[in-house]
mmCIF file of N, CA and C in Angstrom:
data_model
loop_
_atom_site.group_PDB
_atom_site.id
_atom_site.type_symbol
_atom_site.label_atom_id
_atom_site.label_comp_id
_atom_site.label_asym_id
_atom_site.label_seq_id
_atom_site.Cartn_x
_atom_site.Cartn_y
_atom_site.Cartn_z
ATOM 1 N N UNK X 1 110.216 97.403 -98.337
ATOM 2 C CA UNK X 1 108.694 98.405 -97.988
ATOM 3 C C UNK X 1 107.642 97.509 -96.952
ATOM 4 N N UNK X 2 107.611 97.851 -96.229
ATOM 5 C CA UNK X 2 106.566 97.079 -95.115
ATOM 6 C C UNK X 2 105.305 96.676 -95.501
ATOM 7 N N UNK X 3 104.678 95.782 -96.121
ATOM 8 C CA UNK X 3 103.215 95.633 -96.824
ATOM 9 C C UNK X 3 102.285 94.809 -95.774
ATOM 10 N N UNK X 4 101.868 95.772 -94.654
ATOM 11 C CA UNK X 4 101.109 95.105 -93.498
ATOM 12 C C UNK X 4 99.596 94.665 -94.196
ATOM 13 N N UNK X 5 99.326 93.539 -94.371
ATOM 14 C CA UNK X 5 98.340 93.073 -94.735
ATOM 15 C C UNK X 5 96.899 92.587 -94.084
ATOM 16 N N UNK X 6 96.086 92.458 -93.672
ATOM 17 C CA UNK X 6 95.204 92.305 -92.907
ATOM 18 C C UNK X 6 94.406 90.661 -93.369
ATOM 19 N N UNK X 7 94.380 89.743 -92.560
ATOM 20 C CA UNK X 7 93.824 88.251 -92.845
ATOM 21 C C UNK X 7 92.526 89.138 -93.871
ATOM 22 N N UNK X 8 91.713 89.793 -93.874
ATOM 23 C CA UNK X 8 90.490 89.635 -94.889
ATOM 24 C C UNK X 8 91.371 89.945 -96.603
ATOM 25 N N UNK X 9 92.454 90.587 -95.980
ATOM 26 C CA UNK X 9 92.908 91.443 -97.217
ATOM 27 C C UNK X 9 93.681 90.318 -97.936
ATOM 28 N N UNK X 10 94.461 89.616 -96.635
ATOM 29 C CA UNK X 10 95.290 88.402 -97.759
ATOM 30 C C UNK X 10 94.126 87.001 -98.227
ATOM 31 N N UNK X 11 92.776 86.952 -97.258
ATOM 32 C CA UNK X 11 92.201 86.067 -97.979
ATOM 33 C C UNK X 11 91.594 86.396 -99.686
ATOM 34 N N UNK X 12 91.619 87.482 -99.812
ATOM 35 C CA UNK X 12 90.968 88.416 -101.028
ATOM 36 C C UNK X 12 92.352 88.406 -102.043
ATOM 37 N N UNK X 13 93.457 88.185 -101.500
ATOM 38 C CA UNK X 13 94.549 88.140 -102.733
ATOM 39 C C UNK X 13 94.452 86.466 -103.349
ATOM 40 N N UNK X 14 94.160 85.400 -101.586
ATOM 41 C CA UNK X 14 94.645 84.192 -102.105
ATOM 42 C C UNK X 14 92.771 83.875 -103.425
ATOM 43 N N UNK X 15 91.982 84.334 -103.091
ATOM 44 C CA UNK X 15 91.418 84.335 -104.516
ATOM 45 C C UNK X 15 91.927 84.862 -105.664
ATOM 46 N N UNK X 16 92.185 85.981 -105.825
ATOM 47 C CA UNK X 16 92.663 86.389 -107.101
ATOM 48 C C UNK X 16 94.110 86.095 -107.342
ATOM 49 N N UNK X 17 95.079 85.617 -106.412
ATOM 50 C CA UNK X 17 96.776 85.410 -106.910
ATOM 51 C C UNK X 17 97.043 83.529 -107.873
ATOM 52 N N UNK X 18 96.542 83.755 -108.274
ATOM 53 C CA UNK X 18 96.249 82.179 -109.061
ATOM 54 C C UNK X 18 98.122 82.530 -110.019
ATOM 55 N N UNK X 19 97.654 83.784 -110.724
ATOM 56 C CA UNK X 19 99.455 84.193 -111.137
ATOM 57 C C UNK X 19 100.287 84.935 -110.367
ATOM 58 N N UNK X 20 100.507 86.044 -111.414
ATOM 59 C CA UNK X 20 101.465 87.184 -110.883
ATOM 60 C C UNK X 20 100.707 88.503 -110.625
ATOM 61 N N UNK X 21 100.814 89.756 -109.600
ATOM 62 C CA UNK X 21 100.531 90.580 -108.764
ATOM 63 C C UNK X 21 100.232 91.287 -109.693
ATOM 64 N N UNK X 22 100.246 91.579 -111.457
ATOM 65 C CA UNK X 22 99.620 92.169 -112.301
ATOM 66 C C UNK X 22 98.415 91.571 -112.812
ATOM 67 N N UNK X 23 98.297 90.123 -112.557
ATOM 68 C CA UNK X 23 97.133 89.668 -112.898
ATOM 69 C C UNK X 23 95.856 89.899 -111.496
ATOM 70 N N UNK X 24 96.753 89.722 -110.672
ATOM 71 C CA UNK X 24 95.538 89.326 -109.030
ATOM 72 C C UNK X 24 94.705 90.878 -109.206
ATOM 73 N N UNK X 25 95.592 92.051 -109.546
ATOM 74 C CA UNK X 25 95.192 93.943 -109.591
ATOM 75 C C UNK X 25 94.027 93.440 -111.123
ATOM 76 N N UNK X 26 94.412 93.213 -111.783
ATOM 77 C CA UNK X 26 93.720 93.016 -112.988
ATOM 78 C C UNK X 26 91.987 92.329 -112.526
ATOM 79 N N UNK X 27 92.561 91.281 -111.999
ATOM 80 C CA UNK X 27 91.226 90.950 -111.774
ATOM 81 C C UNK X 27 90.480 91.844 -110.965
ATOM 82 N N UNK X 28 91.147 91.809 -109.866
ATOM 83 C CA UNK X 28 90.414 92.725 -108.931
ATOM 84 C C UNK X 28 89.690 93.749 -109.269
ATOM 85 N N UNK X 29 90.321 94.246 -110.593
ATOM 86 C CA UNK X 29 89.665 95.820 -110.861
ATOM 87 C C UNK X 29 88.627 95.388 -111.793
ATOM 88 N N UNK X 30 88.140 93.635 -112.516
ATOM 89 C CA UNK X 30 87.736 93.447 -112.958
ATOM 90 C C UNK X 30 86.480 93.231 -112.548
ATOM 91 N N UNK X 31 86.665 92.487 -111.236
ATOM 92 C CA UNK X 31 85.368 92.477 -110.471
ATOM 93 C C UNK X 31 84.693 93.251 -109.852
ATOM 94 N N UNK X 32 85.666 94.324 -109.132
ATOM 95 C CA UNK X 32 84.796 95.587 -109.035
ATOM 96 C C UNK X 32 83.579 96.089 -109.207
ATOM 97 N N UNK X 33 83.061 96.171 -111.033
ATOM 98 C CA UNK X 33 81.975 96.406 -111.150
ATOM 99 C C UNK X 33 80.165 95.813 -110.374
ATOM 100 N N UNK X 34 81.401 94.339 -110.323
ATOM 101 C CA UNK X 34 80.098 93.774 -109.719
ATOM 102 C C UNK X 34 79.871 93.305 -108.261
ATOM 103 N N UNK X 35 80.856 93.918 -108.065
ATOM 104 C CA UNK X 35 80.099 94.220 -105.819
ATOM 105 C C UNK X 35 79.488 95.279 -105.876
ATOM 106 N N UNK X 36 78.536 94.366 -104.651
ATOM 107 C CA UNK X 36 77.279 95.044 -104.294
ATOM 108 C C UNK X 36 77.664 95.563 -102.854
ATOM 109 N N UNK X 37 78.297 94.771 -102.113
ATOM 110 C CA UNK X 37 78.708 95.528 -100.768
ATOM 111 C C UNK X 37 80.116 96.466 -100.519
ATOM 112 N N UNK X 38 79.200 97.568 -100.024
ATOM 113 C CA UNK X 38 80.206 99.009 -99.746
ATOM 114 C C UNK X 38 81.550 98.561 -99.234
ATOM 115 N N UNK X 39 81.375 97.464 -98.537
ATOM 116 C CA UNK X 39 82.784 97.234 -97.441
ATOM 117 C C UNK X 39 83.771 96.223 -98.859
ATOM 118 N N UNK X 40 83.293 95.460 -99.249
ATOM 119 C CA UNK X 40 83.900 94.185 -100.505
ATOM 120 C C UNK X 40 84.633 95.219 -101.460
ATOM 121 N N UNK X 41 83.689 96.493 -101.727
ATOM 122 C CA UNK X 41 84.555 97.494 -102.519
ATOM 123 C C UNK X 41 85.777 98.132 -102.114
ATOM 124 N N UNK X 42 85.500 98.716 -101.042
ATOM 125 C CA UNK X 42 86.573 99.457 -100.087
ATOM 126 C C UNK X 42 87.969 98.400 -100.055
ATOM 127 N N UNK X 43 87.538 97.437 -99.281
ATOM 128 C CA UNK X 43 88.474 96.478 -98.810
ATOM 129 C C UNK X 43 89.188 96.003 -100.509
ATOM 130 N N UNK X 44 88.465 95.727 -101.466
ATOM 131 C CA UNK X 44 89.579 95.441 -102.912
ATOM 132 C C UNK X 44 89.849 96.545 -103.464
ATOM 133 N N UNK X 45 89.181 97.563 -102.727
ATOM 134 C CA UNK X 45 90.560 98.760 -103.560
ATOM 135 C C UNK X 45 91.841 99.171 -102.818
ATOM 136 N N UNK X 46 91.615 98.990 -101.405
ATOM 137 C CA UNK X 46 92.339 99.106 -100.770
ATOM 138 C C UNK X 46 93.970 98.072 -101.047
ATOM 139 N N UNK X 47 93.304 96.878 -100.873
ATOM 140 C CA UNK X 47 94.313 95.497 -101.619
ATOM 141 C C UNK X 47 95.014 95.866 -102.802
ATOM 142 N N UNK X 48 94.266 97.133 -103.791
ATOM 143 C CA UNK X 48 94.747 96.523 -104.523
ATOM 144 C C UNK X 48 95.524 98.010 -105.225
ATOM 145 N N UNK X 49 95.664 98.787 -104.243
ATOM 146 C CA UNK X 49 96.636 100.283 -104.026
ATOM 147 C C UNK X 49 97.825 99.749 -103.135
ATOM 148 N N UNK X 50 97.430 98.321 -102.209
ATOM 149 C CA UNK X 50 98.872 97.904 -101.749
ATOM 150 C C UNK X 50 99.388 97.140 -102.568
ATOM 151 N N UNK X 51 99.088 96.070 -103.555
ATOM 152 C CA UNK X 51 99.500 95.280 -104.729
ATOM 153 C C UNK X 51 100.488 96.175 -105.052
ATOM 154 N N UNK X 52 99.420 97.268 -105.909
ATOM 155 C CA UNK X 52 100.065 98.415 -107.052
ATOM 156 C C UNK X 52 101.636 98.952 -106.308
ATOM 157 N N UNK X 53 101.690 99.243 -104.572
ATOM 158 C CA UNK X 53 102.879 99.754 -104.071
ATOM 159 C C UNK X 53 104.155 98.974 -103.768
ATOM 160 N N UNK X 54 103.386 97.680 -104.415
ATOM 161 C CA UNK X 54 104.854 96.661 -103.534
ATOM 162 C C UNK X 54 105.821 96.093 -105.232
ATOM 163 N N UNK X 55 106.526 95.525 -105.083
ATOM 164 C CA UNK X 55 107.312 94.865 -106.236
ATOM 165 C C UNK X 55 106.646 93.483 -106.391
ATOM 166 N N UNK X 56 107.325 93.095 -107.761
ATOM 167 C CA UNK X 56 106.540 91.400 -108.025
ATOM 168 C C UNK X 56 107.656 90.880 -106.951
ATOM 169 N N UNK X 57 108.676 91.116 -106.829
ATOM 170 C CA UNK X 57 109.449 89.863 -105.652
ATOM 171 C C UNK X 57 108.680 90.199 -104.741
ATOM 172 N N UNK X 58 108.369 91.329 -104.164
ATOM 173 C CA UNK X 58 107.456 91.486 -102.764
ATOM 174 C C UNK X 58 106.447 90.307 -102.926
ATOM 175 N N UNK X 59 106.089 90.618 -103.950
ATOM 176 C CA UNK X 59 104.271 90.056 -103.757
ATOM 177 C C UNK X 59 104.715 88.232 -103.446
ATOM 178 N N UNK X 60 105.992 87.813 -104.348
ATOM 179 C CA UNK X 60 106.044 86.451 -104.646
ATOM 180 C C UNK X 60 106.704 85.934 -102.776
ATOM 181 N N UNK X 61 106.808 86.888 -102.367
ATOM 182 C CA UNK X 61 107.926 86.398 -100.729
ATOM 183 C C UNK X 61 106.439 86.465 -99.836
ATOM 184 N N UNK X 62 105.195 86.504 -99.975
ATOM 185 C CA UNK X 62 104.125 86.835 -99.093
ATOM 186 C C UNK X 62 103.528 85.341 -99.037
ATOM 187 N N UNK X 63 103.368 85.015 -98.014
ATOM 188 C CA UNK X 63 102.490 84.106 -97.436
ATOM 189 C C UNK X 63 101.169 83.983 -97.510
ATOM 190 N N UNK X 64 100.665 83.321 -98.804
ATOM 191 C CA UNK X 64 99.452 83.624 -99.177
ATOM 192 C C UNK X 64 98.833 82.014 -98.703
ATOM 193 N N UNK X 65 98.677 82.221 -97.952
ATOM 194 C CA UNK X 65 97.389 81.028 -97.021
ATOM 195 C C UNK X 65 96.286 81.578 -96.506
ATOM 196 N N UNK X 66 94.808 80.826 -96.887
ATOM 197 C CA UNK X 66 93.875 81.899 -96.597
ATOM 198 C C UNK X 66 93.124 81.245 -94.942
ATOM 199 N N UNK X 67 93.037 82.261 -94.268
ATOM 200 C CA UNK X 67 92.722 82.215 -92.896
ATOM 201 C C UNK X 67 91.136 81.843 -93.189
ATOM 202 N N UNK X 68 90.756 80.841 -91.630
ATOM 203 C CA UNK X 68 88.945 80.503 -91.799
ATOM 204 C C UNK X 68 88.372 81.454 -91.168
#
């Protein structure tokens, strides 16, 4: 399955992707109540959905490099 992530989505994943895909999802979900910016909430929800739709193997193959 093709999961096209934007630069912003990859940057967000990089913040939470210290462990597994499931850990990244759980950490993002825990952060949601503390986000005040609507755009960040929407970005986080979108990324969580994409991560849930992919396999652990697909996650491992992601090139997670933060962009400036």
